[in-house]
Coordinates of C-alpha atoms and ligand atoms in Angstrom, one line a residue:
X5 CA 129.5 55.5 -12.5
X6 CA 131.5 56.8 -9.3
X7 CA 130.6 55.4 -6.3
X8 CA 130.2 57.9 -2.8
X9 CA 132.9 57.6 -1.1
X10 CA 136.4 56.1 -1.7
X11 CA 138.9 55.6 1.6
X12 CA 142.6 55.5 0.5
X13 CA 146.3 55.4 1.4
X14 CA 145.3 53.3 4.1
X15 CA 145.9 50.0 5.6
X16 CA 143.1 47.2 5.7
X17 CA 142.4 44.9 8.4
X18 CA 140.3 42.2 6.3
X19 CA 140.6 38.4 6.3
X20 CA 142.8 38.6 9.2
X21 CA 145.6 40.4 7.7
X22 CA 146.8 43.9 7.3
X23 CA 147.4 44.8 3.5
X24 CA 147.8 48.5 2.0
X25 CA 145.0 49.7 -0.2
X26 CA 141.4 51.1 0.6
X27 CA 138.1 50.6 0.6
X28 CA 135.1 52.0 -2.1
X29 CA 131.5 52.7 -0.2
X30 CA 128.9 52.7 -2.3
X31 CA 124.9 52.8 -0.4
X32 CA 126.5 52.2 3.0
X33 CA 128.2 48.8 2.3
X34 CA 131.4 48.2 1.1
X35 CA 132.0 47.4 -2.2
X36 CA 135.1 47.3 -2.4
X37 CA 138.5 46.9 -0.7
X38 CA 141.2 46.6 -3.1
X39 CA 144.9 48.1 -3.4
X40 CA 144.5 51.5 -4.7
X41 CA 144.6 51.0 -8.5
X42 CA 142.1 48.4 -8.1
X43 CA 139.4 51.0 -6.9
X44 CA 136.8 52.7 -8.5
X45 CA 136.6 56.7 -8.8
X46 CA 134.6 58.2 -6.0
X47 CA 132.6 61.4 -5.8
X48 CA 134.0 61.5 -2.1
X49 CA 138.1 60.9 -1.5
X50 CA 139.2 60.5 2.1
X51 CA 143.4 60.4 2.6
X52 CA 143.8 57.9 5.4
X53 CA 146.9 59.3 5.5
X54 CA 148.2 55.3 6.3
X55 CA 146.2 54.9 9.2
X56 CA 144.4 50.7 10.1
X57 CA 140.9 50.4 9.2
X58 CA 139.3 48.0 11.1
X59 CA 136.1 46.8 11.6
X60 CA 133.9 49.4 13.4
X61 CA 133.3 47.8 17.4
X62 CA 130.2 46.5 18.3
X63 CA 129.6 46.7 22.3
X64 CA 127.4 44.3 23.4
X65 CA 126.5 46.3 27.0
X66 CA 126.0 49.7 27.0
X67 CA 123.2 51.6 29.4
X68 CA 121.9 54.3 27.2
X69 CA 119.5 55.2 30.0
X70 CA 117.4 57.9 28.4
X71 CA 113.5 58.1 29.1
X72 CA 113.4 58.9 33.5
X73 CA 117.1 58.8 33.6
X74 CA 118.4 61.0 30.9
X75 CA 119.8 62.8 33.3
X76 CA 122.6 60.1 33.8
X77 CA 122.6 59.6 29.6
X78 CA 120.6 59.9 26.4
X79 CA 120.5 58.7 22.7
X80 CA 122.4 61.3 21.4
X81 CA 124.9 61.7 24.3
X82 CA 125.7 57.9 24.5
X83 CA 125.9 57.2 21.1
X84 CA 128.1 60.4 20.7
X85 CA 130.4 58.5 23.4
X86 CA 130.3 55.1 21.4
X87 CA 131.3 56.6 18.0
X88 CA 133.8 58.8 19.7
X89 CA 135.3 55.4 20.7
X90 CA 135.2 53.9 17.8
X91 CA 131.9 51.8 18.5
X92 CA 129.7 51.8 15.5
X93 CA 127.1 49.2 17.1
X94 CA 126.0 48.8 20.5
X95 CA 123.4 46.7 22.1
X96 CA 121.1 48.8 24.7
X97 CA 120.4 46.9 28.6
X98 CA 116.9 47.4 29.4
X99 CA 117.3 48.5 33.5
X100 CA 115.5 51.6 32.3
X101 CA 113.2 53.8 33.9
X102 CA 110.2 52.4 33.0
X103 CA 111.8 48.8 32.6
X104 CA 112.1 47.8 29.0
X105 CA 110.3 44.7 29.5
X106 CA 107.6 43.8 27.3
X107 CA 106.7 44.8 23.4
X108 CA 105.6 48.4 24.6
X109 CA 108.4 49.7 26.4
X110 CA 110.9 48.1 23.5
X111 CA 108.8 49.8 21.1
X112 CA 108.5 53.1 22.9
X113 CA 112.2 52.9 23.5
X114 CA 113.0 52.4 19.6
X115 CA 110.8 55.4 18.8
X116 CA 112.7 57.4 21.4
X117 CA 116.2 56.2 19.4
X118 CA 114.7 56.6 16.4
X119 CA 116.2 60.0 15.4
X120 CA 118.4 60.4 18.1
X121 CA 121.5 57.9 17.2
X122 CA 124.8 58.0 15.6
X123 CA 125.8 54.3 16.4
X124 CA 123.6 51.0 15.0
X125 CA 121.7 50.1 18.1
X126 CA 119.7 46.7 19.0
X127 CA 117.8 46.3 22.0
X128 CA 117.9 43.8 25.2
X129 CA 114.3 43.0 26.8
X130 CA 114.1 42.3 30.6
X131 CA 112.3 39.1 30.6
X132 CA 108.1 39.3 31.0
X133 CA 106.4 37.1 32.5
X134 CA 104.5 35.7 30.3
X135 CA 105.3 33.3 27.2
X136 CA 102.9 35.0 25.3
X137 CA 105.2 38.4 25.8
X138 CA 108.2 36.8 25.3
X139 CA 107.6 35.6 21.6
X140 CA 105.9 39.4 21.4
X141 CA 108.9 41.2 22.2
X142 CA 110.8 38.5 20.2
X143 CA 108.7 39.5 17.1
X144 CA 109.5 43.2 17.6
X145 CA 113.1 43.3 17.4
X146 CA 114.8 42.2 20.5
X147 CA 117.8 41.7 20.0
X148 CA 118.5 39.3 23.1
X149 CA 116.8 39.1 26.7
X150 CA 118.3 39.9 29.7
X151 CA 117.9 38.7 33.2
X152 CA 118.9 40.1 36.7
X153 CA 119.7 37.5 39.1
X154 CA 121.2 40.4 41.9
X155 CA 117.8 42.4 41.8
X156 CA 114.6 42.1 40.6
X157 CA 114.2 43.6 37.4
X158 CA 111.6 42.5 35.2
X159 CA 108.3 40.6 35.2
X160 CA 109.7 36.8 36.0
X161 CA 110.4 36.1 39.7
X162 CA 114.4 35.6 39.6
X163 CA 114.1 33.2 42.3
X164 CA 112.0 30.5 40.4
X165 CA 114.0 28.2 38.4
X166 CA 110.6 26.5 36.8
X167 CA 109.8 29.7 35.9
X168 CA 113.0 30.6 34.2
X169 CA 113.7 27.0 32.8
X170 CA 110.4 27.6 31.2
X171 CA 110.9 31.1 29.3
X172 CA 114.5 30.0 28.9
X173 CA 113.0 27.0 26.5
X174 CA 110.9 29.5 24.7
X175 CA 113.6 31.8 23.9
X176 CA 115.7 28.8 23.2
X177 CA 112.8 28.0 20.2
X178 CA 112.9 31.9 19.5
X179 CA 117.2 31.0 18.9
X180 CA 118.3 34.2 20.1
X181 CA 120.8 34.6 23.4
X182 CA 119.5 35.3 26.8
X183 CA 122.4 37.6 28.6
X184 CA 122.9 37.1 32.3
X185 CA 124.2 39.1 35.0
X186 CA 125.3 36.4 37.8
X187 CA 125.3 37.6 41.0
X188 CA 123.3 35.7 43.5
X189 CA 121.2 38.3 45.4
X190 CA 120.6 36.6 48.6
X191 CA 124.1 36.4 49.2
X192 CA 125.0 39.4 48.8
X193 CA 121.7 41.2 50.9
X194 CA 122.6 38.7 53.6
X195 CA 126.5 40.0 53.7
X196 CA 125.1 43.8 53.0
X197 CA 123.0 43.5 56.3
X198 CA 125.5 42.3 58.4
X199 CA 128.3 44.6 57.4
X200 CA 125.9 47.8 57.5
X201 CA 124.7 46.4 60.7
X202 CA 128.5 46.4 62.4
X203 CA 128.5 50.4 61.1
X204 CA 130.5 49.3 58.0
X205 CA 130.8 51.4 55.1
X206 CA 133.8 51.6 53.0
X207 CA 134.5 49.7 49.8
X208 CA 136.2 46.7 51.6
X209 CA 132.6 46.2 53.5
X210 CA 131.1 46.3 49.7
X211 CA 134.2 43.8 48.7
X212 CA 132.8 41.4 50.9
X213 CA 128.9 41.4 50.0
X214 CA 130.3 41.2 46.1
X215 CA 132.8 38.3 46.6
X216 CA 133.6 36.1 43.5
X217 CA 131.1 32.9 45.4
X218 CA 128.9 35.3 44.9
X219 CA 128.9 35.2 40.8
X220 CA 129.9 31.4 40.9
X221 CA 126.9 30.6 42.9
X222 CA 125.2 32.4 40.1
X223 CA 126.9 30.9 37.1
X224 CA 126.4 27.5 39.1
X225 CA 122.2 27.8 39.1
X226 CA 122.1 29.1 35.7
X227 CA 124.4 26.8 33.5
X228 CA 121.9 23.9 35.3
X229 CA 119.0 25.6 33.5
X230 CA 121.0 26.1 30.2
X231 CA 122.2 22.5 30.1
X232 CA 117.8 21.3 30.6
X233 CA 116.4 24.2 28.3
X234 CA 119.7 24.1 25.8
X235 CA 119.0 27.8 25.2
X236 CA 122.3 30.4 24.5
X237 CA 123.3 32.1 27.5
X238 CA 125.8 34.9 27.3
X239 CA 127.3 35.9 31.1
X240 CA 128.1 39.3 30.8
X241 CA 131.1 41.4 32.7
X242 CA 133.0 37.9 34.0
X243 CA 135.0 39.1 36.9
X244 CA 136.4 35.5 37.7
X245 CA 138.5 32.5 36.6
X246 CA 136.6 30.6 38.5
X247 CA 133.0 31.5 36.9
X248 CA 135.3 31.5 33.7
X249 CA 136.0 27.6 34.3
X250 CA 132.6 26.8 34.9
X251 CA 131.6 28.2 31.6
X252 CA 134.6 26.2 29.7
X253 CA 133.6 22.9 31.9
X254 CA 129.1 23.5 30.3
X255 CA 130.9 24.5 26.8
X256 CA 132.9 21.2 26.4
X257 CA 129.7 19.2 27.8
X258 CA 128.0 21.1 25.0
X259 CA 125.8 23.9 26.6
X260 CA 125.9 26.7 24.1
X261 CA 127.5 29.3 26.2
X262 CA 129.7 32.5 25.7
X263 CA 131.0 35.2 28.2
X264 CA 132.6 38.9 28.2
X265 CA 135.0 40.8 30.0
X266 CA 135.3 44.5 30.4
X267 CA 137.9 47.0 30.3
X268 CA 137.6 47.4 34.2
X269 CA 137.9 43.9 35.1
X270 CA 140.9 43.5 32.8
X271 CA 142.4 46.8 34.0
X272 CA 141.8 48.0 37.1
X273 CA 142.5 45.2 40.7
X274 CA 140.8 45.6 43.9
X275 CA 143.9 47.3 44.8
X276 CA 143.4 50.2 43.0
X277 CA 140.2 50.3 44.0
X278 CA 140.6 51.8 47.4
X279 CA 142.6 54.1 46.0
X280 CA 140.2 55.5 43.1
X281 CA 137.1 55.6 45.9
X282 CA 133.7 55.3 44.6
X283 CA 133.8 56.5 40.8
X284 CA 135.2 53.0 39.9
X285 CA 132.9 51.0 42.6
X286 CA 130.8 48.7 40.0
X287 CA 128.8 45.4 39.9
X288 CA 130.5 43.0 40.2
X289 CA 134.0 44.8 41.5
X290 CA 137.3 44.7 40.5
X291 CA 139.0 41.9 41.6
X292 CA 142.2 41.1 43.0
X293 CA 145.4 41.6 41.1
X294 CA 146.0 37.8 40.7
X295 CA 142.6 36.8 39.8
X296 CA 143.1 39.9 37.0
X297 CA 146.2 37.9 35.2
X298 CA 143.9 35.3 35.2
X299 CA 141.2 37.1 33.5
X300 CA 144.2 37.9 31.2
X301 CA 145.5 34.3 30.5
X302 CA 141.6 33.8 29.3
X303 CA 141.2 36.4 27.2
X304 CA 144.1 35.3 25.1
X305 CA 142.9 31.6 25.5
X306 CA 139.4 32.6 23.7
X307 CA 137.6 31.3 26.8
X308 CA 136.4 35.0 26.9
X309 CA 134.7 35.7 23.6
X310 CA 133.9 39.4 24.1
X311 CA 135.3 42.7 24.8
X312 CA 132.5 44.8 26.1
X313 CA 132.2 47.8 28.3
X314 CA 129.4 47.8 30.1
X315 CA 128.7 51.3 30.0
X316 CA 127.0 52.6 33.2
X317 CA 126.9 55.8 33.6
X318 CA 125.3 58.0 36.8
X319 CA 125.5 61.6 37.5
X320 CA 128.4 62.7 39.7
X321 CA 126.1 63.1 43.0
X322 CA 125.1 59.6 42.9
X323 CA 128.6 58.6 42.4
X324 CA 129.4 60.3 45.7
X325 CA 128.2 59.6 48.9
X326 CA 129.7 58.8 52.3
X327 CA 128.4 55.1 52.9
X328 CA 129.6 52.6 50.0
X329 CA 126.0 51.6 50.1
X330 CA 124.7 54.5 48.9
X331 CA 126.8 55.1 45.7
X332 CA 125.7 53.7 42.5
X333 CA 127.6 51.1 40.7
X334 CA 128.5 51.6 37.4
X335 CA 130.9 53.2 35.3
X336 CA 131.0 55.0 31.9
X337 CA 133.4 53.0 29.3
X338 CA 132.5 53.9 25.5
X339 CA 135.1 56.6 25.0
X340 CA 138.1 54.5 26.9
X341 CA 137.6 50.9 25.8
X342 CA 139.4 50.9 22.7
X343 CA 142.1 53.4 23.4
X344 CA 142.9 51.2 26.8
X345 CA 143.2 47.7 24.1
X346 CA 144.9 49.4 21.2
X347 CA 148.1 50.2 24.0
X348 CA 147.8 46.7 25.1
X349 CA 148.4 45.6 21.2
X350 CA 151.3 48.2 21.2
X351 CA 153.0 47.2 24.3
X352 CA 152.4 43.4 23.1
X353 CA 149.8 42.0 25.3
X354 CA 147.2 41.3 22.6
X355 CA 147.2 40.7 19.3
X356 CA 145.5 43.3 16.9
X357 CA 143.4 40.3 14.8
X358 CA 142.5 39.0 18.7
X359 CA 141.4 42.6 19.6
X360 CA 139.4 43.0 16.5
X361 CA 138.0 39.5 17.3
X362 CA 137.2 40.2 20.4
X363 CA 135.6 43.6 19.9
X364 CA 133.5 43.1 16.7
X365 CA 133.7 39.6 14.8
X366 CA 132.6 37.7 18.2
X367 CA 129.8 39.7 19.1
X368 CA 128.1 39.8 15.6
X369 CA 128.3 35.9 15.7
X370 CA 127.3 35.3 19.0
X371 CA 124.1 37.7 18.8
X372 CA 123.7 37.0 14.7
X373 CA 124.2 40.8 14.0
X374 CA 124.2 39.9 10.2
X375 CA 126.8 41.8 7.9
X376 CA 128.7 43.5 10.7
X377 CA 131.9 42.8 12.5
X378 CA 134.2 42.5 9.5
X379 CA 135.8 44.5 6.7
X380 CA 134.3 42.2 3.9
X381 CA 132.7 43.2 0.7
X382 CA 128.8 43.5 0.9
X383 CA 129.1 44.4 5.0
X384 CA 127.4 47.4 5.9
X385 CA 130.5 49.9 5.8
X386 CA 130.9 50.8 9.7
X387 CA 134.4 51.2 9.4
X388 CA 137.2 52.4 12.7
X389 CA 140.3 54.1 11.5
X390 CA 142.6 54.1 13.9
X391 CA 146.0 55.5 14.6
X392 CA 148.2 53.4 16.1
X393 CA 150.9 55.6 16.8
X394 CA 149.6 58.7 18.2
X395 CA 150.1 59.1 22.2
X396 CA 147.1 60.5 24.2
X397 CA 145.7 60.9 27.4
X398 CA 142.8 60.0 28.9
X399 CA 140.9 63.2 29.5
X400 CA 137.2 62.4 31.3
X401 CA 136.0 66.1 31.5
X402 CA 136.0 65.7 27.4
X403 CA 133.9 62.9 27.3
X404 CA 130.9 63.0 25.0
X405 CA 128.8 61.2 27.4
X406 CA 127.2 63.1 30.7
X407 CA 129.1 61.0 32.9
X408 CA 133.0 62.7 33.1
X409 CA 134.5 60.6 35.1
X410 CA 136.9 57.5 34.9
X411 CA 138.7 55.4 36.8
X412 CA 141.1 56.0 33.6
X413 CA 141.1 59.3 33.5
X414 CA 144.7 60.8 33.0
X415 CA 145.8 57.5 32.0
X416 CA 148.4 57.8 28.9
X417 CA 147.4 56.0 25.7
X418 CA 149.2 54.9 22.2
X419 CA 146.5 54.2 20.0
X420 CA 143.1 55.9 19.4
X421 CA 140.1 56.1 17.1
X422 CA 141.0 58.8 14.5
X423 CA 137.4 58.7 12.3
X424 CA 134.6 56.7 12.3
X425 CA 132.2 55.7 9.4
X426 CA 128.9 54.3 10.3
X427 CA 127.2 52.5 6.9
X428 CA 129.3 54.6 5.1
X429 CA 128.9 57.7 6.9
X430 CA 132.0 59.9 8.4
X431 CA 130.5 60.6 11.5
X432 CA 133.5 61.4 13.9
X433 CA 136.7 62.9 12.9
X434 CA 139.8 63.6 15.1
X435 CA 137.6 63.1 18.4
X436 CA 134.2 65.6 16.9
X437 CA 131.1 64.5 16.4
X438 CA 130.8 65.7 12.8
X439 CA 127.6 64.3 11.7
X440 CA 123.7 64.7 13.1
X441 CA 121.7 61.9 13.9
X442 CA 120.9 59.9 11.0
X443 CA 122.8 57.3 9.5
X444 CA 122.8 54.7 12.4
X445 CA 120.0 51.9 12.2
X446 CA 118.0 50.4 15.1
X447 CA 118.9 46.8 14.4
X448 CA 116.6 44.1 14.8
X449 CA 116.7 40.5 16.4
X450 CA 116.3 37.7 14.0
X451 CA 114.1 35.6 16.2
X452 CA 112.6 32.8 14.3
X453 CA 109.2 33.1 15.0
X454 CA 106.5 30.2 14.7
Ligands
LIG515 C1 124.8 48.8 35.8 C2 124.0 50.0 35.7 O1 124.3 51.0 36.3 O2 122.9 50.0 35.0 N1 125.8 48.9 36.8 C3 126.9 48.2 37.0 O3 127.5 48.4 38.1 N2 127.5 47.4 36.1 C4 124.0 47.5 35.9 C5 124.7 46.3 35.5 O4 125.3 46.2 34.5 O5 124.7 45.3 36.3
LIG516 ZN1 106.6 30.8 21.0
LIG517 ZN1 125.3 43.7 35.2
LIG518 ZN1 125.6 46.7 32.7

């Protein structure tokens, strides 16, 4: 018997090495990656034409919007984005409109995705208030909860630490991660005021509210309740070395603790910032150029475990505006995140086997996305081809998603995502969409429910 589909003259990033061959599909999994004499016949035969396979990428922090804000992004158009990328899997923040916050809105949200997406997709939960809700959102599918500490979003009050200590040991008993974004928001409402009040208005005003004490203050009040409830917290978009050494400092006391960094943080300084305006202003900001190398040194010193891109996009009007205060924060990063890393492997910066770590291997162990995140036999077959050769520029006004704009845009490349196979399906090739919703699966949490 022939299996489906047979991917050849090709090399294979699997157990941390590059070797030529291909790989056999067979019911969305791989079942084989061998050199080519080694595989079966195929009803299906795809000439890699020596382009890298690699694990497809799973982004742990993408806003898919939808529902009130399609407007901004939807299903289709943000997995389009992610699979354009390169991104077969993506977990979903629940700042929705409604909230996703509670076993209703997560299930209304995973009808809405249902038939709508061409990347896997898992779902965050804002955290309820109630324990009760909790383990019920748990039990249908979350994939991870996600708590707010610069706004209130959700039904726990962000400013009680009983309260949080409390759901934090619940979810701890559930054993899946509770992502956080640290920002204290006191702080940075107490700066806001008093720069709006002097008439302030520019990004350096903006700067100041979102300073780096801000997310350490932050990190601070939440490893305290890790370390008492011992549940996993995951800090998402670290801007800082200094938050990063607080993290490293709860690790090696044995706090079960992991952290990302994004594209932006990694790419773009504070510098730049004023110069881009306020389609690269995002929560937290860029930093300094300094504090950037040092994001650097930890990325290569694994004390950042994940790549992600945080995806956030907003229509163009609410990008503009002539007070900082009134431009939303966010930025859209699907269709740029791998292209940006893959030149970083070229011009030496990173290792390929620590960018493949770093963008699929990491996040499927830190949030238990089971059979995902590696080029290994039996794994679901969501599969990157990339060229490493080819030279590109970044061109936002092609973007799949709604948002077509980018602090990277024009930016030349050496590296992209050629074709894209989510379990086992070709769904992008040379940059189209070339597949309808249909093969990507809503992935569920495996909570451990008592
Ligand atoms: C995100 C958004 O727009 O939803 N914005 C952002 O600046 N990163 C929210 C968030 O991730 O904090
Ligand atoms: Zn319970
Ligand atoms: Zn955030
Ligand atoms: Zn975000």
């Amino acid at each position: 018997m022939p299996v489906e589909t047979v991917l050849y003259n090709a090399r294979v990033f699997a157990n941390g090495r590059i070797t030529r061959g291909g790989i056999a599909i067979e019911d969305g999994k791989i079942f084989r990656i061998a050199k080519e004499i080694n595989l079966p016949i195929a009803v299906n035969k795809v000439d890699l034409k020596g382009c890298l396979a690699i694990p497809g990428l799973v982004d742990v922090h993408v806003h898919l919007r939808g529902q009130m804000q399609a407007y901004k992004e939807d299903f289709f158009t943000g997995t389009s984005a992610a699979v354009a990328g390169g991104i077969t899997t993506l977990l979903d923040m629940p700042n929705n409109e409604p909230v996703t916050m509670d076993s209703g809105s997560l299930k209304e949200r995973m009808r809405d995705a249902r038939s709508n997406i061409l990347a896997n997709v898992g779902f965050y939960s804002a955290l309820p208030e109630s324990l009760d809700e909790i383990h019920r959102v748990a039990q249908c599918g979350a994939i991870g909860f996600k708590l707010y500490l610069n706004s209130q979003i959700g039904g726990i009050g962000i400013d009680d630490d009983d309260k949080l200590l409390e759901a934090f040991k619940e979810i701890r008993e559930l054993g899946i991660p509770i992502a956080v974004h640290a920002e204290d928001k006191e702080m940075i409402e107490k700066v806001s005021k008093i720069q709006q009040s002097l008439g302030f208005v520019d990004i350096n005003a903006y700067l100041k509210a979102h300073t780096t004490n801000v997310e350490t203050k932050a990190v601070r009040r939440i490893l305290k309740i890790a370390h008492r409830s011992k549940a996993h917290i995951h800090f998402c978009h670290v801007s800082s070395d200094k938050t990063i050494f607080l993290i490293q400092k709860a690790r090696k006391e044995g706090a079960a603790v992991s952290c990302e960094g994004t594209p932006h943080h990694l790419l773009l300084s504070s510098e730049c910032l004023k110069n881009l305006g306020h389609i690269s202003l995002t929560d937290p900001p860029v930093r300094t150029g300094k504090v950037m190398r040092k994001l650097w040194e930890a990325l290569r010193n694994a004390q950042i475990d994940i790549i992600a891109s945080d995806h956030a996009p907003h229509s163009i009007g609410e990008k503009k505006g002539d007070a900082v205060w009134n431009v939303k924060p966010g930025i859209p990063g699907l269709e740029t995140l791998l292209p940006l890393f893959l030149t970083k492997v070229n011009e030496g910066q990173i290792t390929l086997e620590n960018l493949v770590r770093l963008t699929a291997q990491k996040p499927c162990e830190i949030f238990s996305l089971q059979g995902r995140g590696s080029l290994k036999e039996g794994y679901n077959a969501d599969i990157t081809i990339i060229d490493l050769h080819r030279q590109s520029r970044i061109d936002a006004s092609r973007f799949y998603s709604k948002a077509k704009y980018s602090p990277f845009d024009k930016w030349s490349v050496k590296g992209i995502p050629v074709k894209t196979f989510v379990n086992g399906v070709l769904v992008m090739d040379e940059g189209k969409i070339v597949e309808n919703a249909g093969a990507a699966r809503i992935l569920r949490g495996k909570a451990l429910l008592m």
